[in-house]
PDB file of C-alpha atoms (C1' of nucleotides) in Angstrom:
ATOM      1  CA  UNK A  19     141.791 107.204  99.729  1.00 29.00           C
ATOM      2  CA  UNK A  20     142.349 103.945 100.906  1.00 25.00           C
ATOM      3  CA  UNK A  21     138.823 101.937 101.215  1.00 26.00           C
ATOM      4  CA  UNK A  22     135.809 103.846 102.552  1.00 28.00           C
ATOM      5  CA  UNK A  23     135.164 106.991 103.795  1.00 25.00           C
ATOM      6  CA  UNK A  24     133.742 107.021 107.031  1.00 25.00           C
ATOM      7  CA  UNK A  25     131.477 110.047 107.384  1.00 28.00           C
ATOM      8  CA  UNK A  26     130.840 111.100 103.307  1.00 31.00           C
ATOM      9  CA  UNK A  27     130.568 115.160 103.181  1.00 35.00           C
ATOM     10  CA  UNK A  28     127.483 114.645 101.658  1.00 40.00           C
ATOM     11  CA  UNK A  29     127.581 118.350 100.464  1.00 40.00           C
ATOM     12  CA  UNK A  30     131.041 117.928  98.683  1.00 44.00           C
ATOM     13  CA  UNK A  31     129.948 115.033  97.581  1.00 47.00           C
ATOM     14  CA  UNK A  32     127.017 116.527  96.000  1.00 45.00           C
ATOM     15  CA  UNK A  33     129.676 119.538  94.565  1.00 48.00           C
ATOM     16  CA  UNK A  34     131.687 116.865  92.907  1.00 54.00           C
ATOM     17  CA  UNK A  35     128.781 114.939  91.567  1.00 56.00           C
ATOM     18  CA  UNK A  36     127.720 117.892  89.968  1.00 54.00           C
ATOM     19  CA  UNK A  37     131.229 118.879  88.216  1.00 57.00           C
ATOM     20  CA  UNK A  38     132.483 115.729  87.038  1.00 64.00           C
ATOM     21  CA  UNK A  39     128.987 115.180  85.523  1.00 61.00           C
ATOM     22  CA  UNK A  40     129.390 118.536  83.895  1.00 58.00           C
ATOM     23  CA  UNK A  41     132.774 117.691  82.354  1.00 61.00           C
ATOM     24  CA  UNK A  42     131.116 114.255  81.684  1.00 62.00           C
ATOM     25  CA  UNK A  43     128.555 116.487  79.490  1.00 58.00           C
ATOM     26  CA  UNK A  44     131.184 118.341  77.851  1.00 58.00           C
ATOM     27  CA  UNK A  45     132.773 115.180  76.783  1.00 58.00           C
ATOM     28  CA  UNK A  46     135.936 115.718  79.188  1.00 60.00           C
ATOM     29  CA  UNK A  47     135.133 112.344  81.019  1.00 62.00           C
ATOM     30  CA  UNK A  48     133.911 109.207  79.640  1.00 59.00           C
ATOM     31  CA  UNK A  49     131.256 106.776  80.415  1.00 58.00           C
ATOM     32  CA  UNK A  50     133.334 104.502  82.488  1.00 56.00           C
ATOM     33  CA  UNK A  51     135.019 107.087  84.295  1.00 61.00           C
ATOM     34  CA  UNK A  52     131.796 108.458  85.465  1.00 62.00           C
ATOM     35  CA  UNK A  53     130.337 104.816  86.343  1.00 59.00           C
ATOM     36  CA  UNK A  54     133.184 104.094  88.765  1.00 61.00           C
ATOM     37  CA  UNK A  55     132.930 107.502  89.965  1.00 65.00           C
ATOM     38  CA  UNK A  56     129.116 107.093  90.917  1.00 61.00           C
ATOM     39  CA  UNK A  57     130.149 104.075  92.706  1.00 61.00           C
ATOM     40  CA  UNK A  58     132.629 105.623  94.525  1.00 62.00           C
ATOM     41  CA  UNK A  59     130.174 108.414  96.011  1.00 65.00           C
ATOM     42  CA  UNK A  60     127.449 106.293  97.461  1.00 74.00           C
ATOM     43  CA  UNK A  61     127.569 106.312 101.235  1.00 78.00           C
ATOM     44  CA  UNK A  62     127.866 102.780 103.036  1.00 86.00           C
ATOM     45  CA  UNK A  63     124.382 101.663 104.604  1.00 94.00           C
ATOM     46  CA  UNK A  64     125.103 100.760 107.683  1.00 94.00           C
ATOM     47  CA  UNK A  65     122.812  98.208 109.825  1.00 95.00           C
ATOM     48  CA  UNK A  66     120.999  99.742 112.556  1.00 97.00           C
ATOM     49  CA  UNK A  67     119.853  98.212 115.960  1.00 98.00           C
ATOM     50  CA  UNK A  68     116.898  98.219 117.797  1.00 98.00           C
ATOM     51  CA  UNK A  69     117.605 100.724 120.145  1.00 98.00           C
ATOM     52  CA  UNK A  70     119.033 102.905 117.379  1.00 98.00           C
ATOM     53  CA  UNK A  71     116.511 102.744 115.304  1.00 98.00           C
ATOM     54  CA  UNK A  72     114.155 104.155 118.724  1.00 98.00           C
ATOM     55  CA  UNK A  73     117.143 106.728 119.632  1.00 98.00           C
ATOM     56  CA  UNK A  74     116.722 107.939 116.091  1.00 98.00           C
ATOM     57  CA  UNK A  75     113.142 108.582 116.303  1.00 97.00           C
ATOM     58  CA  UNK A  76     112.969 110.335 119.558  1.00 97.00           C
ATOM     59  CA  UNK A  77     115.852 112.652 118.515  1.00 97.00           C
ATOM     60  CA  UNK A  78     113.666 113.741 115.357  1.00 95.00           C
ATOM     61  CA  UNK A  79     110.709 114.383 117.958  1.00 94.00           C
ATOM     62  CA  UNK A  80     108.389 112.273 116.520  1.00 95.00           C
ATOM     63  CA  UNK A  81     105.752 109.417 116.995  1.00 95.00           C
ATOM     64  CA  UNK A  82     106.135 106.090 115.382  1.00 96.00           C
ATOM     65  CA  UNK A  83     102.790 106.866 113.250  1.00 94.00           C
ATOM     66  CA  UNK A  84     104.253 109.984 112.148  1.00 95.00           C
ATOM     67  CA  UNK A  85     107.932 108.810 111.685  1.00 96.00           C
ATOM     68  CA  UNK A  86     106.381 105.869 109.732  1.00 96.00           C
ATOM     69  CA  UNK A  87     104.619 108.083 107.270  1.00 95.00           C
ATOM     70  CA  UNK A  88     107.873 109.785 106.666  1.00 96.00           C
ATOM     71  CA  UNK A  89     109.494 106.415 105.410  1.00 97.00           C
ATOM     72  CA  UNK A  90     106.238 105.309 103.201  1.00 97.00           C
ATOM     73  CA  UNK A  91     106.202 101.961 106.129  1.00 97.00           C
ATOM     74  CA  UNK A  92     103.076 100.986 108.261  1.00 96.00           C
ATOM     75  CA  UNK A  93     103.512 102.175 111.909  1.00 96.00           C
ATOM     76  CA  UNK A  94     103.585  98.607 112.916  1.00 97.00           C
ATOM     77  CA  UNK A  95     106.932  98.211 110.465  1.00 98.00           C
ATOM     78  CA  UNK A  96     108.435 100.704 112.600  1.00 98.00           C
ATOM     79  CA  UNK A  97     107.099  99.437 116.261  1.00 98.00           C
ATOM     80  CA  UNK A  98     108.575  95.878 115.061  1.00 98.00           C
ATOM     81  CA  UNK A  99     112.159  97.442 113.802  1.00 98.00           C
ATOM     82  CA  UNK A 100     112.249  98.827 117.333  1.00 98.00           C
ATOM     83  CA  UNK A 101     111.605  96.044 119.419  1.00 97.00           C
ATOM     84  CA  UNK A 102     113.534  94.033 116.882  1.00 97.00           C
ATOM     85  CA  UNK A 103     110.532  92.106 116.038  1.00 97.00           C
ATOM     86  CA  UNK A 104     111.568  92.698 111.946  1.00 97.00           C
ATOM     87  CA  UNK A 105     114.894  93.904 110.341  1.00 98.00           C
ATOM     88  CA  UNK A 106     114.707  96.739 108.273  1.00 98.00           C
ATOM     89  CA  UNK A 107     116.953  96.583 105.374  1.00 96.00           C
ATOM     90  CA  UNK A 108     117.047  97.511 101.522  1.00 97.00           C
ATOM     91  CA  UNK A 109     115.341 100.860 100.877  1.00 98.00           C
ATOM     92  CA  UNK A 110     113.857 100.873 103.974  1.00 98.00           C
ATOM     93  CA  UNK A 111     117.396 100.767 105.853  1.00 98.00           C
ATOM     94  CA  UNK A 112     118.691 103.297 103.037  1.00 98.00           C
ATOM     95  CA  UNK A 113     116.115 105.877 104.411  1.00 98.00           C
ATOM     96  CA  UNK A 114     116.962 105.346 107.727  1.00 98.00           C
ATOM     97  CA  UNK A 115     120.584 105.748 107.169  1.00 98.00           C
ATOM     98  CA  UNK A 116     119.221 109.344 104.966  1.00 98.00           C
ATOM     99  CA  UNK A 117     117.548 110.223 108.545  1.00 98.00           C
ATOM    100  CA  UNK A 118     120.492 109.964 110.681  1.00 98.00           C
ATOM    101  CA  UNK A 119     122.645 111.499 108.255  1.00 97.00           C
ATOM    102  CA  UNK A 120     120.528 114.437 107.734  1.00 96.00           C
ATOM    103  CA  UNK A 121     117.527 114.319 109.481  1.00 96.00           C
ATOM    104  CA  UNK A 122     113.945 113.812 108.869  1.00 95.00           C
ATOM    105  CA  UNK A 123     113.556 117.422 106.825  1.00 93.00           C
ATOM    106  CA  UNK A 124     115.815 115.586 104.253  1.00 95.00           C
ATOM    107  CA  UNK A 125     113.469 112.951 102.829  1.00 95.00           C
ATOM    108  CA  UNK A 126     110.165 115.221 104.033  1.00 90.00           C
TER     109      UNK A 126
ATOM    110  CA  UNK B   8      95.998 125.507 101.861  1.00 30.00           C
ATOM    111  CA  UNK B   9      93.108 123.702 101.108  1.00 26.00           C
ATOM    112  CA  UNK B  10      93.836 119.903 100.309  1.00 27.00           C
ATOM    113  CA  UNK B  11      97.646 118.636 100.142  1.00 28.00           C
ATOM    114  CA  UNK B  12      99.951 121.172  98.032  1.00 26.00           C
ATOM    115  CA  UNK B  13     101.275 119.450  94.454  1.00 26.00           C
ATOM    116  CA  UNK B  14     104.649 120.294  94.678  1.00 30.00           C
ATOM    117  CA  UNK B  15     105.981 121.175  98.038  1.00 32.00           C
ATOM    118  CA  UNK B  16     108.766 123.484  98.528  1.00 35.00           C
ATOM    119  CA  UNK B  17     110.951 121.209 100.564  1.00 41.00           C
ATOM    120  CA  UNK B  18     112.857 124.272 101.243  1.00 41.00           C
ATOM    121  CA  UNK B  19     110.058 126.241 102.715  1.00 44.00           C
ATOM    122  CA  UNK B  20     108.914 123.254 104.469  1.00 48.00           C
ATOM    123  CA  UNK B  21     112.166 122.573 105.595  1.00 45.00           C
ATOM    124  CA  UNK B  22     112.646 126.059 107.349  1.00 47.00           C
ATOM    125  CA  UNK B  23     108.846 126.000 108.309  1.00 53.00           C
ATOM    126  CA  UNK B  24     109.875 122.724 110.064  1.00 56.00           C
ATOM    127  CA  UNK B  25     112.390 124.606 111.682  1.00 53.00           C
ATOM    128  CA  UNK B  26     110.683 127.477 113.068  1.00 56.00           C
ATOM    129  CA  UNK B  27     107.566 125.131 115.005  1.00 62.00           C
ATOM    130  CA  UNK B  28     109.657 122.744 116.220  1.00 59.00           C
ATOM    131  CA  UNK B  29     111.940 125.553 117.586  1.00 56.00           C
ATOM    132  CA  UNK B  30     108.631 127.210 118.973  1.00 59.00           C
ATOM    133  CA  UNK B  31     107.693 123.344 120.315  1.00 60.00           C
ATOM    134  CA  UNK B  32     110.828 123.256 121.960  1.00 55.00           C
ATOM    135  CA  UNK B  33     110.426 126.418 124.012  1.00 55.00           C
ATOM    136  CA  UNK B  34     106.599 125.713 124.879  1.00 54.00           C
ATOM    137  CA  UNK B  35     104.536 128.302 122.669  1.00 57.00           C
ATOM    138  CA  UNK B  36     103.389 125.132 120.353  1.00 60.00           C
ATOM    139  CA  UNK B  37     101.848 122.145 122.207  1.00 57.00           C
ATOM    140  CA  UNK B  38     102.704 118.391 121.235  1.00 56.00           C
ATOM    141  CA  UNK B  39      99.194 118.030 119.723  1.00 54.00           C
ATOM    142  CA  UNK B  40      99.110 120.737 117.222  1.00 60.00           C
ATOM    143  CA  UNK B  41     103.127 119.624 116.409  1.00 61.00           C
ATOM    144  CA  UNK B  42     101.775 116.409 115.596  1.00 58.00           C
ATOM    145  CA  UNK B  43      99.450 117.360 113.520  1.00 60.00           C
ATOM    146  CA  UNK B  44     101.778 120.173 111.494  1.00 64.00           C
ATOM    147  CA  UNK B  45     104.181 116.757 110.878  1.00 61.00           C
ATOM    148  CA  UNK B  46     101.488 114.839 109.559  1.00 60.00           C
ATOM    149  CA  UNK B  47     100.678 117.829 107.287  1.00 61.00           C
ATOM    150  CA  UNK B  48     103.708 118.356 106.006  1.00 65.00           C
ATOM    151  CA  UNK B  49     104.021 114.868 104.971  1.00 74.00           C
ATOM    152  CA  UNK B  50     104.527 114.737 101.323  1.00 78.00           C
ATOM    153  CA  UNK B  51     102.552 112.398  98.871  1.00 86.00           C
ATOM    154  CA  UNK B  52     104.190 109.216  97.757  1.00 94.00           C
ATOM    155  CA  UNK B  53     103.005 108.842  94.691  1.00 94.00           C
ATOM    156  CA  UNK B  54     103.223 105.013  92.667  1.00 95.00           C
ATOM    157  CA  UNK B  55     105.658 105.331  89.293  1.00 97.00           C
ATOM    158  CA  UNK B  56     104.777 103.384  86.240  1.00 98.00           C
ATOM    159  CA  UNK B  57     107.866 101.261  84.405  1.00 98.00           C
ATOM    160  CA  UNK B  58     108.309 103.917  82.118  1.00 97.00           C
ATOM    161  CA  UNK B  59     108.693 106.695  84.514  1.00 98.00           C
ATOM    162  CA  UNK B  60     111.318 104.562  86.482  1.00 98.00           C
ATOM    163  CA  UNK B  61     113.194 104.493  83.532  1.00 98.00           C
ATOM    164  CA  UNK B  62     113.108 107.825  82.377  1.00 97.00           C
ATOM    165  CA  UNK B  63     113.896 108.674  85.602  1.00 98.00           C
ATOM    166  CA  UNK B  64     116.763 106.383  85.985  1.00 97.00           C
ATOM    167  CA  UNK B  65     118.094 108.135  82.439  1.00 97.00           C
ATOM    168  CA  UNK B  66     117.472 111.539  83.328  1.00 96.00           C
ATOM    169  CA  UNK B  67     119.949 110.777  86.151  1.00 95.00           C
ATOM    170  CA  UNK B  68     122.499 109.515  83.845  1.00 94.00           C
ATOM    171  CA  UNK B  69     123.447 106.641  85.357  1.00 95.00           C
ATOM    172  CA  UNK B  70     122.972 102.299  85.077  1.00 95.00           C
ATOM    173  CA  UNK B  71     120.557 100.217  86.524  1.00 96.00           C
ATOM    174  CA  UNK B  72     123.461  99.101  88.651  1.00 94.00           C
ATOM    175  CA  UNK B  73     124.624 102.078  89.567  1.00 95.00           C
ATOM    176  CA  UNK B  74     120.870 103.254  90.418  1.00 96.00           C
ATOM    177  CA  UNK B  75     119.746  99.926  92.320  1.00 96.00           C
ATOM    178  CA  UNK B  76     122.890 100.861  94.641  1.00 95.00           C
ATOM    179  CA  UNK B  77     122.015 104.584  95.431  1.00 96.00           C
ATOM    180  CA  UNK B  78     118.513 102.546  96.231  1.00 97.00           C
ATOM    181  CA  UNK B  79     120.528  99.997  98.024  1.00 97.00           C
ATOM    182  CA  UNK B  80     118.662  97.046  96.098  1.00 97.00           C
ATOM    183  CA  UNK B  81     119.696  94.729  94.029  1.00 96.00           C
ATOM    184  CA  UNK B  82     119.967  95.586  90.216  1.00 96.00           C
ATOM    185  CA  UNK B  83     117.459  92.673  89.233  1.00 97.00           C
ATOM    186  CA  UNK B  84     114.723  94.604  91.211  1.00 98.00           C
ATOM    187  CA  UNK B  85     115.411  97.895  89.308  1.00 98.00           C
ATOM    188  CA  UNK B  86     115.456  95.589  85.994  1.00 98.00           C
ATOM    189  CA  UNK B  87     112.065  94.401  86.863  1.00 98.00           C
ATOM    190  CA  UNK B  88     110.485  97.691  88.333  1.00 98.00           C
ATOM    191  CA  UNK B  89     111.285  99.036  84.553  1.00 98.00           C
ATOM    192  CA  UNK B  90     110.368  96.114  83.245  1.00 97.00           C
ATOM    193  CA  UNK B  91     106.633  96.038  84.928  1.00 97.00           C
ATOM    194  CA  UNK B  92     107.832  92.836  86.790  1.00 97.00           C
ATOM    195  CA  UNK B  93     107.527  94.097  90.040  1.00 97.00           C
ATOM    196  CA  UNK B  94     106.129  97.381  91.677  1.00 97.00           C
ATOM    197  CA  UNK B  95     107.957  99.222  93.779  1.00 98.00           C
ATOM    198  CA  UNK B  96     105.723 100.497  97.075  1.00 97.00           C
ATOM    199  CA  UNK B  97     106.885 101.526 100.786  1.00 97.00           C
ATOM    200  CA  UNK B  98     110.337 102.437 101.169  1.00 98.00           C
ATOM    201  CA  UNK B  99     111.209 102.109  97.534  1.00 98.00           C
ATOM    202  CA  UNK B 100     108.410 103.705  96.000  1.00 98.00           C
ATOM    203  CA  UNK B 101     109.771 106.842  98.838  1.00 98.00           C
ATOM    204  CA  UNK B 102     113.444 106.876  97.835  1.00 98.00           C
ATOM    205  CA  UNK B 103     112.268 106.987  93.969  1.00 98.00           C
ATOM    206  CA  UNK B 104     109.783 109.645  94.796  1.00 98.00           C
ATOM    207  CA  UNK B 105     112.910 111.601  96.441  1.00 98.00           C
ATOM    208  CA  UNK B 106     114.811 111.276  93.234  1.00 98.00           C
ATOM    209  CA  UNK B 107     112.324 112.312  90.857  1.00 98.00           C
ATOM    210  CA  UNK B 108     111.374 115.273  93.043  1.00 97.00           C
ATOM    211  CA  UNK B 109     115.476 115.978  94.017  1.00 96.00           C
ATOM    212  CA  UNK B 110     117.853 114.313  92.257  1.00 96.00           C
ATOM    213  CA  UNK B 111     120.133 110.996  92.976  1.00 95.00           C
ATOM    214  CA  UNK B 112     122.412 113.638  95.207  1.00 92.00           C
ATOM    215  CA  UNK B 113     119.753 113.909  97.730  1.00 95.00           C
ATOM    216  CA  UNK B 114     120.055 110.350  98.514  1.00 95.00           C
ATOM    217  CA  UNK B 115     123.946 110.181  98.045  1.00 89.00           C
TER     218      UNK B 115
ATOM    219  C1'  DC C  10      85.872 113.133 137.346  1.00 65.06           C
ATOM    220  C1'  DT C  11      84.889 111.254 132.927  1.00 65.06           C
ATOM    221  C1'  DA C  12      85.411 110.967 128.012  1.00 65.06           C
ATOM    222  C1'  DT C  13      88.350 111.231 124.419  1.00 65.06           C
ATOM    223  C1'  DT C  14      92.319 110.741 121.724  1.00 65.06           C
ATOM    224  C1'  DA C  15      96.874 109.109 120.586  1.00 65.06           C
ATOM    225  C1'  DT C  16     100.474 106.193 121.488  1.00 65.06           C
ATOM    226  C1'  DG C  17     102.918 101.863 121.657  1.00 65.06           C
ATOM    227  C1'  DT C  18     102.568  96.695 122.010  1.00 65.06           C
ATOM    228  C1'  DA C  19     100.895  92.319 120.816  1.00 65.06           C
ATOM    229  C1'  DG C  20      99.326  88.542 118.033  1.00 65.06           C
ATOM    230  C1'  DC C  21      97.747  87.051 114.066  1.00 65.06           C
ATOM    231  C1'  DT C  22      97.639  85.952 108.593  1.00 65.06           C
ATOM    232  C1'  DC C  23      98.994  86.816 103.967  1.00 65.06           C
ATOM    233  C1'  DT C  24     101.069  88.775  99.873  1.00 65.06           C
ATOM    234  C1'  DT C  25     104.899  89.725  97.358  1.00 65.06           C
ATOM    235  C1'  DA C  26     109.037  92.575  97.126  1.00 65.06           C
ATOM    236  C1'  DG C  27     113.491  91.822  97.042  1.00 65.06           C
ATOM    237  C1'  DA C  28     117.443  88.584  97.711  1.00 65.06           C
ATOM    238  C1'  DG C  29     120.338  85.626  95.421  1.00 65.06           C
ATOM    239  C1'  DC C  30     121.633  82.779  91.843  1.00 65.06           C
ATOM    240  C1'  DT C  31     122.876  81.367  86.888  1.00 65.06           C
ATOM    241  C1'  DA C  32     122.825  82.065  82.105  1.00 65.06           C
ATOM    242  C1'  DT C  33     122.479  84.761  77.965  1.00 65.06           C
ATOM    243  C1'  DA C  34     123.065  88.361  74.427  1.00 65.06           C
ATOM    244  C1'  DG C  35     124.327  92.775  72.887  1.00 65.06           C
ATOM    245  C1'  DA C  36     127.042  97.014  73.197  1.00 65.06           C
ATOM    246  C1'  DA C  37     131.120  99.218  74.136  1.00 65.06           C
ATOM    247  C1'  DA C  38     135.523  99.795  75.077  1.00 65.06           C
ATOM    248  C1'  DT C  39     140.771  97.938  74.922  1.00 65.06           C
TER     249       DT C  39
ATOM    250  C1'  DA D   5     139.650  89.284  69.366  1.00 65.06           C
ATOM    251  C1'  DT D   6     138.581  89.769  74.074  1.00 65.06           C
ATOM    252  C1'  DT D   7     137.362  91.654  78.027  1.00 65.06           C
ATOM    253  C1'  DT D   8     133.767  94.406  80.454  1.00 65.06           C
ATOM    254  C1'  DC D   9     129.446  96.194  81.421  1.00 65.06           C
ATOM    255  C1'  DT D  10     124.721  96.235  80.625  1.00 65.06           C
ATOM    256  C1'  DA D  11     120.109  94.527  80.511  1.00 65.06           C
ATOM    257  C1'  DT D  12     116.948  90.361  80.292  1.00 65.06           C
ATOM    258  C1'  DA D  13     115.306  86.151  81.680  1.00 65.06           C
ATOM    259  C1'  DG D  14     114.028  82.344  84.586  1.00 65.06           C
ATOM    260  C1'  DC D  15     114.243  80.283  88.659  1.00 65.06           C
ATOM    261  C1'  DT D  16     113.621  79.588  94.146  1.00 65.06           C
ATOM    262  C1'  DC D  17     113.143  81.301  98.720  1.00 65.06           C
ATOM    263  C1'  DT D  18     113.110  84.249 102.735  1.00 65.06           C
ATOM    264  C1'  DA D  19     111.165  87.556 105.371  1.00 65.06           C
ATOM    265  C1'  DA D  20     109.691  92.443 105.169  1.00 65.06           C
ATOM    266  C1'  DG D  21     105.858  94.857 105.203  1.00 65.06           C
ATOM    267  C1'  DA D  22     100.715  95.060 104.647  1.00 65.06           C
ATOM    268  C1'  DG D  23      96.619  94.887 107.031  1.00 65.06           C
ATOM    269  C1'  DC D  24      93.868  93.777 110.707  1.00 65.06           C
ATOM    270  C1'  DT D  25      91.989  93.580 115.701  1.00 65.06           C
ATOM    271  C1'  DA D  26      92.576  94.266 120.453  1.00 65.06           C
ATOM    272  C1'  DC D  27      94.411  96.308 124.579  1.00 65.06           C
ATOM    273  C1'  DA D  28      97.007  99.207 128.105  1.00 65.06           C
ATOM    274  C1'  DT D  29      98.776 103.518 129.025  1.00 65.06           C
ATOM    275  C1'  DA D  30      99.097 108.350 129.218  1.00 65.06           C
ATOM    276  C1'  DA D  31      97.852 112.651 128.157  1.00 65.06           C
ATOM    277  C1'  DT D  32      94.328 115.911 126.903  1.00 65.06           C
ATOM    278  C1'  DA D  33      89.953 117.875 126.740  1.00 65.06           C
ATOM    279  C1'  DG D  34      85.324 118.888 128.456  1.00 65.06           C
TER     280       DG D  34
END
DNA sequence: CTATTATGTAGCTCTTAGAGCTATAGAAAT
DNA sequence: ATTTCTATAGCTCTAAGAGCTACATAATAG
């Protein structure tokens, strides 16, 4: 691997999580080992725009008031990230980035 | 189901999620009543104390570094969440809730 | 047709989470 | 002994998100 993954199999991600903490339990691996490797696995959070942020929400099928409940945000949050009144970033653009990965059923 | 279930099966909510929208999309479930079965299925962001940020944080093995960037924040804010400093709410308080209820890989 | 309900926008104010920085001390690993 | 990572601590500052009211539209119900 040179720098980062584009598109993170999230699922063999998840696989290898789960063995190299194993061998991490069984002593095989040590601390540091398993820090970098943590790092390596998270995903880039990528910016979204305005119109991605709508084109998101209409492909889940769902009303700002409801899509907002999903992320734990005030319906107005997500009105203003679509007319690019507000910027969502941190968590909020974490769970965003969760959505269009794997849809809303993954953070429901 | 009388009130809001404790610990919903993501799973089953997942595939139940599935199934309306699928019956949505060919007309035998109006927009109304979909609206309303996505509100319902919402689950309950609960607020974490300190202490259960931390133990959470340690049950998943892995730094306050290392946790703030699954979170995508910055490690003083998980230092402070565990610390009392600052409460985590909205998107935050979500993504924790996720981990608690699925483990770190859920948000990888 | 009218009444109702839900959506999305708009315009506000305000709180505070989180960003971003530096410095420190202890633990752990080399 | 020295590097490396962790966790605290003490700052300042920006802007996200909360919380509210009001309004236009569209769809639905009655």
């Amino acid at each position: 691997m040179t720098t980062n993954a584009r598109k993170p199999e999230s699922d063999i991600l998840a696989a290898m999580h789960e063995t190299v903490s194993g061998l991490h339990r069984i002593g095989l691996v040590d601390q540091a080992t398993m820090r970098s490797f943590d790092v390596m696995c998270l995903t880039t959070v990528e910016s979204l725009s305005p119109a991605e942020i709508r084109a998101l929400r209409e492909r889940e099928q769902v009303s700002q008031p409801v899509f907002a409940r999903y992320l734990n945000v005030r319906k107005d949050a997500v009105s203003k990230w679509e007319r690019g009144e507000k910027r969502p970033d941190g968590p909020s653009l974490k769970l965003l980035n969760l959505v269009r990965a794997k849809g809303l059923k993954a953070i429901a």
